Tab-separated table of C-alpha atoms in Angstrom:
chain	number	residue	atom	x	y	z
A	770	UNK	CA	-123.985	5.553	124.661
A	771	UNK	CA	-122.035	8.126	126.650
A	772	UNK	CA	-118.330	8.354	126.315
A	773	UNK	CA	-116.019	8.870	128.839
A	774	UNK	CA	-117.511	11.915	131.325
A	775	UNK	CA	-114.882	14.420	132.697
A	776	UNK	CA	-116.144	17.295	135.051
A	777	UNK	CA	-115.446	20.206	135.458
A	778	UNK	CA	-114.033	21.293	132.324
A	779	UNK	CA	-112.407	23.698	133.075
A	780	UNK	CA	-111.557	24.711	137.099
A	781	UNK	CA	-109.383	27.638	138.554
A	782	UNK	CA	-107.689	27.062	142.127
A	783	UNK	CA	-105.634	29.801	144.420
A	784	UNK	CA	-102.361	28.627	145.467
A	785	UNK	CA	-102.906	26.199	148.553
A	786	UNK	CA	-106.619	25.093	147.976
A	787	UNK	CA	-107.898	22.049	146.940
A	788	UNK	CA	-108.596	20.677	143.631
A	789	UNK	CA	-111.301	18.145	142.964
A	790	UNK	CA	-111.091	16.276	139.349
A	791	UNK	CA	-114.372	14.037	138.618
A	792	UNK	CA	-114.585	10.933	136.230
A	793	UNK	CA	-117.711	8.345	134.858
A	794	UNK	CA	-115.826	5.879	133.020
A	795	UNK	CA	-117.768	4.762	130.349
A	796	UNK	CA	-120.618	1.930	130.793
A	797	UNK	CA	-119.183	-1.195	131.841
A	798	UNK	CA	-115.849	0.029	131.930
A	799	UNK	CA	-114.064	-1.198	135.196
A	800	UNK	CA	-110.706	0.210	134.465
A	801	UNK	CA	-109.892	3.779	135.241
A	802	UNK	CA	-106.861	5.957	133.894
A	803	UNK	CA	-105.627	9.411	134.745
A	804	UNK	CA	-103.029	10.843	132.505
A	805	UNK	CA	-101.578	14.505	132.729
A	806	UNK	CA	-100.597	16.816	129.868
A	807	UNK	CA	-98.362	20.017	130.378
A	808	UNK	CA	-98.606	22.699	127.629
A	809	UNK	CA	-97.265	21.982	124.275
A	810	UNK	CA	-96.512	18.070	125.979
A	811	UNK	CA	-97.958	14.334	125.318
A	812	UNK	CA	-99.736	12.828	128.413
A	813	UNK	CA	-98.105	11.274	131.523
A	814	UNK	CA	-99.193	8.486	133.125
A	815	UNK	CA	-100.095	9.323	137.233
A	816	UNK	CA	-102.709	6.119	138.049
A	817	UNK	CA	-104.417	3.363	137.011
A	818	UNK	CA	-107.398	2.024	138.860
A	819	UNK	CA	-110.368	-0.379	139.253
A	820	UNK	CA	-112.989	-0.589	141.725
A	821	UNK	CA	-111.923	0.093	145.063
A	822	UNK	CA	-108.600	-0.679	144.174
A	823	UNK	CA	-105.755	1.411	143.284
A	824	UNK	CA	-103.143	-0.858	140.579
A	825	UNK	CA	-100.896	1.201	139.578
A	826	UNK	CA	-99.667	4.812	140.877
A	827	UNK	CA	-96.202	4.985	140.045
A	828	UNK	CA	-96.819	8.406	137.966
A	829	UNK	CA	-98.635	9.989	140.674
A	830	UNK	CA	-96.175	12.743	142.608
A	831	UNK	CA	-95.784	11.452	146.242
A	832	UNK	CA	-97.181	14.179	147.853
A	833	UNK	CA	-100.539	16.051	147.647
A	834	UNK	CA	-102.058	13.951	145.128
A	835	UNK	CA	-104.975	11.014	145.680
A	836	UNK	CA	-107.133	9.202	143.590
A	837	UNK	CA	-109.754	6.784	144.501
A	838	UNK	CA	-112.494	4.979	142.189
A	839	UNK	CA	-115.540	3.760	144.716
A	840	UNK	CA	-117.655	1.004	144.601
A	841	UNK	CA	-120.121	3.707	143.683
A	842	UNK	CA	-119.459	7.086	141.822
A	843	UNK	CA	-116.927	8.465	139.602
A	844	UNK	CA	-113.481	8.058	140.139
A	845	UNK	CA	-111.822	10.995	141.866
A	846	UNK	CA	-108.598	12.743	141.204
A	847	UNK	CA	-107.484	14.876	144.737
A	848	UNK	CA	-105.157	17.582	144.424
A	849	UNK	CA	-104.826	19.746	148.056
A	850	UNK	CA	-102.613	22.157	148.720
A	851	UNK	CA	-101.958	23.300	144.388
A	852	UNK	CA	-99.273	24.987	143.080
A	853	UNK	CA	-98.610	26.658	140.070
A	854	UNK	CA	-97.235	23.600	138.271
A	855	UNK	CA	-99.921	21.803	139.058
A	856	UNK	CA	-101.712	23.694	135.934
A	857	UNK	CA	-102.037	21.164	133.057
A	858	UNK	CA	-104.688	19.293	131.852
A	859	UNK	CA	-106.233	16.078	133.226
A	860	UNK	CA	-107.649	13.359	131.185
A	861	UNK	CA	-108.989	10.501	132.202
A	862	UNK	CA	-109.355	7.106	129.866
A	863	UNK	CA	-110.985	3.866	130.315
A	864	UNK	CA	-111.099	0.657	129.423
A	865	UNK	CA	-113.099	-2.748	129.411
A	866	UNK	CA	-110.542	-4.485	130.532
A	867	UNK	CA	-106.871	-4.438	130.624
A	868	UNK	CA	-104.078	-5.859	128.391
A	869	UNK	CA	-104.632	-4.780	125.021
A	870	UNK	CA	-107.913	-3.300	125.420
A	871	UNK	CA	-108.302	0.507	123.751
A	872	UNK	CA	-108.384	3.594	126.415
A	873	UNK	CA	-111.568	5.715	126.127
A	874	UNK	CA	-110.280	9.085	126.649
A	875	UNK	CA	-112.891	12.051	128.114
A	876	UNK	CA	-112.501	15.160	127.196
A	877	UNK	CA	-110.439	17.074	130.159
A	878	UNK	CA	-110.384	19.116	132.697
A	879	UNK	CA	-108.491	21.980	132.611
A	880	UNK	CA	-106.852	23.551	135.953
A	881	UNK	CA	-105.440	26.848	136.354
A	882	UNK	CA	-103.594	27.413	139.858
A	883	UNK	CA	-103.262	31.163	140.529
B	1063	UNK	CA	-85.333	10.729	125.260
B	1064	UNK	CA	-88.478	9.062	126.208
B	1065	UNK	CA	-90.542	5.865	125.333
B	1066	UNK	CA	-92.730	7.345	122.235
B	1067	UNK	CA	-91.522	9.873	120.628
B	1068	UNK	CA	-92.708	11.204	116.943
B	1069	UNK	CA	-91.353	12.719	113.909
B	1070	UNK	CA	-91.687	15.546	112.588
B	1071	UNK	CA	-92.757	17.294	114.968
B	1072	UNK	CA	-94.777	19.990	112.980
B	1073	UNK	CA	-96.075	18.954	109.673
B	1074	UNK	CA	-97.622	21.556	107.403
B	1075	UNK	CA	-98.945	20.363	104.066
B	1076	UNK	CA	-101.902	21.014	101.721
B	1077	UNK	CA	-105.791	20.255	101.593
B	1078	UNK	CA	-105.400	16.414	99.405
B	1079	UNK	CA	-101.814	15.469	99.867
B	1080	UNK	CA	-100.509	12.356	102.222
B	1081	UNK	CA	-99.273	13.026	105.453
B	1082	UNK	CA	-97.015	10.657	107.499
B	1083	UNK	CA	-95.927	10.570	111.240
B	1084	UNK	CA	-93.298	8.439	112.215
B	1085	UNK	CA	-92.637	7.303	115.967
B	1086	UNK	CA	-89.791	5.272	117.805
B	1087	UNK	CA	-90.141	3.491	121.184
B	1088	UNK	CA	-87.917	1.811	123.517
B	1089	UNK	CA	-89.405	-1.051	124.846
B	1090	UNK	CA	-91.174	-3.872	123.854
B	1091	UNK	CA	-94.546	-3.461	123.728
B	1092	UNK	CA	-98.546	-5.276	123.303
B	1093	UNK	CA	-99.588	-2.914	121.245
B	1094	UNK	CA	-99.396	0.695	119.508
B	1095	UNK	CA	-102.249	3.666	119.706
B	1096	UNK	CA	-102.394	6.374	117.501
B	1097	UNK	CA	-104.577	9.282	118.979
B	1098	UNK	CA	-105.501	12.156	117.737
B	1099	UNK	CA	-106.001	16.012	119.697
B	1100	UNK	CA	-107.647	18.596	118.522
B	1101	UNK	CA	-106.672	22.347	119.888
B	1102	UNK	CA	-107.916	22.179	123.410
B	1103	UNK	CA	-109.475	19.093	123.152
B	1104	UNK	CA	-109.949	15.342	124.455
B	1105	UNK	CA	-107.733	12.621	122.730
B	1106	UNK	CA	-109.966	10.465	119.866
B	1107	UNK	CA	-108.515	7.093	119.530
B	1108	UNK	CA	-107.678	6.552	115.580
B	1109	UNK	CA	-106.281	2.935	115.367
B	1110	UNK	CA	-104.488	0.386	117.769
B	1111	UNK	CA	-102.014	-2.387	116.256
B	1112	UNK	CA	-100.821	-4.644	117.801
B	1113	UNK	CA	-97.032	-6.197	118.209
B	1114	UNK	CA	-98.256	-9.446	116.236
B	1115	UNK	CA	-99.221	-7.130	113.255
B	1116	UNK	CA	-97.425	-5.315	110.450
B	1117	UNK	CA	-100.204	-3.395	109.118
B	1118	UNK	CA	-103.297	-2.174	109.400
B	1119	UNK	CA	-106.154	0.463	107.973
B	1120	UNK	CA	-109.012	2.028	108.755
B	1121	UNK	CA	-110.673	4.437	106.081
B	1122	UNK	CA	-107.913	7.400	105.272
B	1123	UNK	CA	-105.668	6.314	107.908
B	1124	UNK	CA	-102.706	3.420	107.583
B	1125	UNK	CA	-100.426	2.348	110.192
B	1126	UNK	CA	-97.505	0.479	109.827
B	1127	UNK	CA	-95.355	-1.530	113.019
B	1128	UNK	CA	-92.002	-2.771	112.832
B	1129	UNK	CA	-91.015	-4.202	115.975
B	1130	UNK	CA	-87.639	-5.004	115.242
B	1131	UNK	CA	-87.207	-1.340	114.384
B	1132	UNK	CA	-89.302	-0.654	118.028
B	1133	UNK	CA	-90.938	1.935	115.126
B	1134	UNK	CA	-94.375	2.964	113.536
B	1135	UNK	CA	-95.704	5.370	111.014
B	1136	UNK	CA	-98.743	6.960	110.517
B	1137	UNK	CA	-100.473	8.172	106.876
B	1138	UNK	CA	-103.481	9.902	106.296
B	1139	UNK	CA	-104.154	9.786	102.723
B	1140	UNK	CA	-105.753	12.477	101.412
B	1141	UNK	CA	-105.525	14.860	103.939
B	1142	UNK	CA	-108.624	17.311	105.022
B	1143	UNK	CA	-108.239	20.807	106.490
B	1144	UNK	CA	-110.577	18.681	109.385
B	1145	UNK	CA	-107.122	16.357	109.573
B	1146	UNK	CA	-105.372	19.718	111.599
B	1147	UNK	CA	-104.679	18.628	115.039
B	1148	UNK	CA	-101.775	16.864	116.694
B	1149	UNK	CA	-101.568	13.331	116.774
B	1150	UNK	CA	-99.678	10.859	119.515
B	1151	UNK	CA	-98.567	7.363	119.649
B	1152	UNK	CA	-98.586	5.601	122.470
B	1153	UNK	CA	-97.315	2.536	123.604
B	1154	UNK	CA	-99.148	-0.325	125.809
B	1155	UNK	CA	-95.884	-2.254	127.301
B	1156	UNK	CA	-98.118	-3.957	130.132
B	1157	UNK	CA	-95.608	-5.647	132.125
B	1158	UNK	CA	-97.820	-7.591	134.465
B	1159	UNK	CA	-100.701	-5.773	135.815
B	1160	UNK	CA	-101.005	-2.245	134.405
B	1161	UNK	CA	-102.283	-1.037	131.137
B	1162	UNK	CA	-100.384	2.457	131.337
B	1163	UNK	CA	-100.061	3.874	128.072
B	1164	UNK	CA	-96.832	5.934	127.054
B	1165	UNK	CA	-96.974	8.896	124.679
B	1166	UNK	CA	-94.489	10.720	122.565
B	1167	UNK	CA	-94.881	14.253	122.560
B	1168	UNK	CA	-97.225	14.702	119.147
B	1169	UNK	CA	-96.666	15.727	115.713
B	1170	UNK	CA	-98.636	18.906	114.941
B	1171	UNK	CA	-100.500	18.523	111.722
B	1172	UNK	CA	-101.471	21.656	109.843
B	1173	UNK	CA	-103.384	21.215	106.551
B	1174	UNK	CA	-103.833	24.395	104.452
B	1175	UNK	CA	-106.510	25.103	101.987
């Protein structure tokens, strides 16, 4: 029973190129989270999704950043143009459902803009 | 200061003694998640309570919620040197449609031989 899948772990970007962050929820999870975490910081909130459908983005930054979660596939976090602040961590949780269901948490991935 | 936050912020205590984390929130809330990070790690989910409950265990661990105090605590009992990482609340507030979870910024647990 595999847990949340994040890939890559670990992914290293120039200044100005694109970053592409990849998440399998878990099986027969249906609700996807993205949550960011600066050095020595908790996690923020960007986006919450479900299938096809975006619910919630009021963490994401209003410019250069995307996520989507197709009908088929993981769910992708889109970062073009990076920046130097844009290294942090990316996690990515899900859940069965929503409410008071417990997030699923993968294991990262790691960016480093140059 | 921001929805979640816990205290201390750096714990350092030895191999068999109790540790406890404390945390304040703003809001009201569903529930509360304790998680804990390892150095460079994903978040493992330890324990969720929610608002209806006052208490609740799960082997070593304990968590306490008092919403009128909008506060919960965390205690390992018998602490491991395996217990060293930094654990975060977080809050589930769900106001409608989202499930966003807040987090405090961590206490850093250190447990010495």
């Amino acid at each position: 029973n595999a847990g949340v899948m994040q890939n890559p772990r670990h992914l290293v970007r120039r200044r100005g190129q694109e970053a592409r962050l990849r998440c399998s929820p878990m099986k027969g999870h249906s609700h996807v989270y993205w949550y960011r975490q600066l050095p020595e910081e908790g996690l923020k909130f960007m986006v919450y999704l479900q299938k096809e459908n975006i619910i919630d983005e009021s963490g994401m930054p209003k410019e250069r950043f995307s996520a989507e979660f197709p009908k088929e596939g993981p769910s992708i976090l889109r970062i073009q143009q990076v920046v130097r602040g844009d290294s942090a961590a990316y996690f990515c949780a899900s859940s069965l459902g929503q409410g008071t269901d417990t997030q699923y948490f993968g294991p990262g991935t790691r960016l480093t803009v140059l | 200061s921001q929805q979640g936050e816990e205290d201390p912020q750096a714990l350092s205590i030895q191999e068999g003694e109790n540790a406890t984390m404390n945390c304040s929130y703003k809001t009201s809330i569903n529930n509360l998640q304790w998680y804990r990070q390892n150095s460079g790690r994903g978040l493992v989910h330890l324990i969720l309570i929610r608002s209806n409950e006052r208490e609740k265990h799960s082997g070593r661990l304990r968590v306490t919620l008092d919403t009128s105090k909008k506060s919960s605590s965390l205690l390992i009992t018998a602490s491991r040197a395996a217990d060293t990482a930094s654990y975060f609340c977080a809050t589930d507030a769900n106001h409608g449609t989202a499930s966003k979870l807040t987090f405090g910024t961590g206490t850093r647990l250190q447990v010495t031989l």
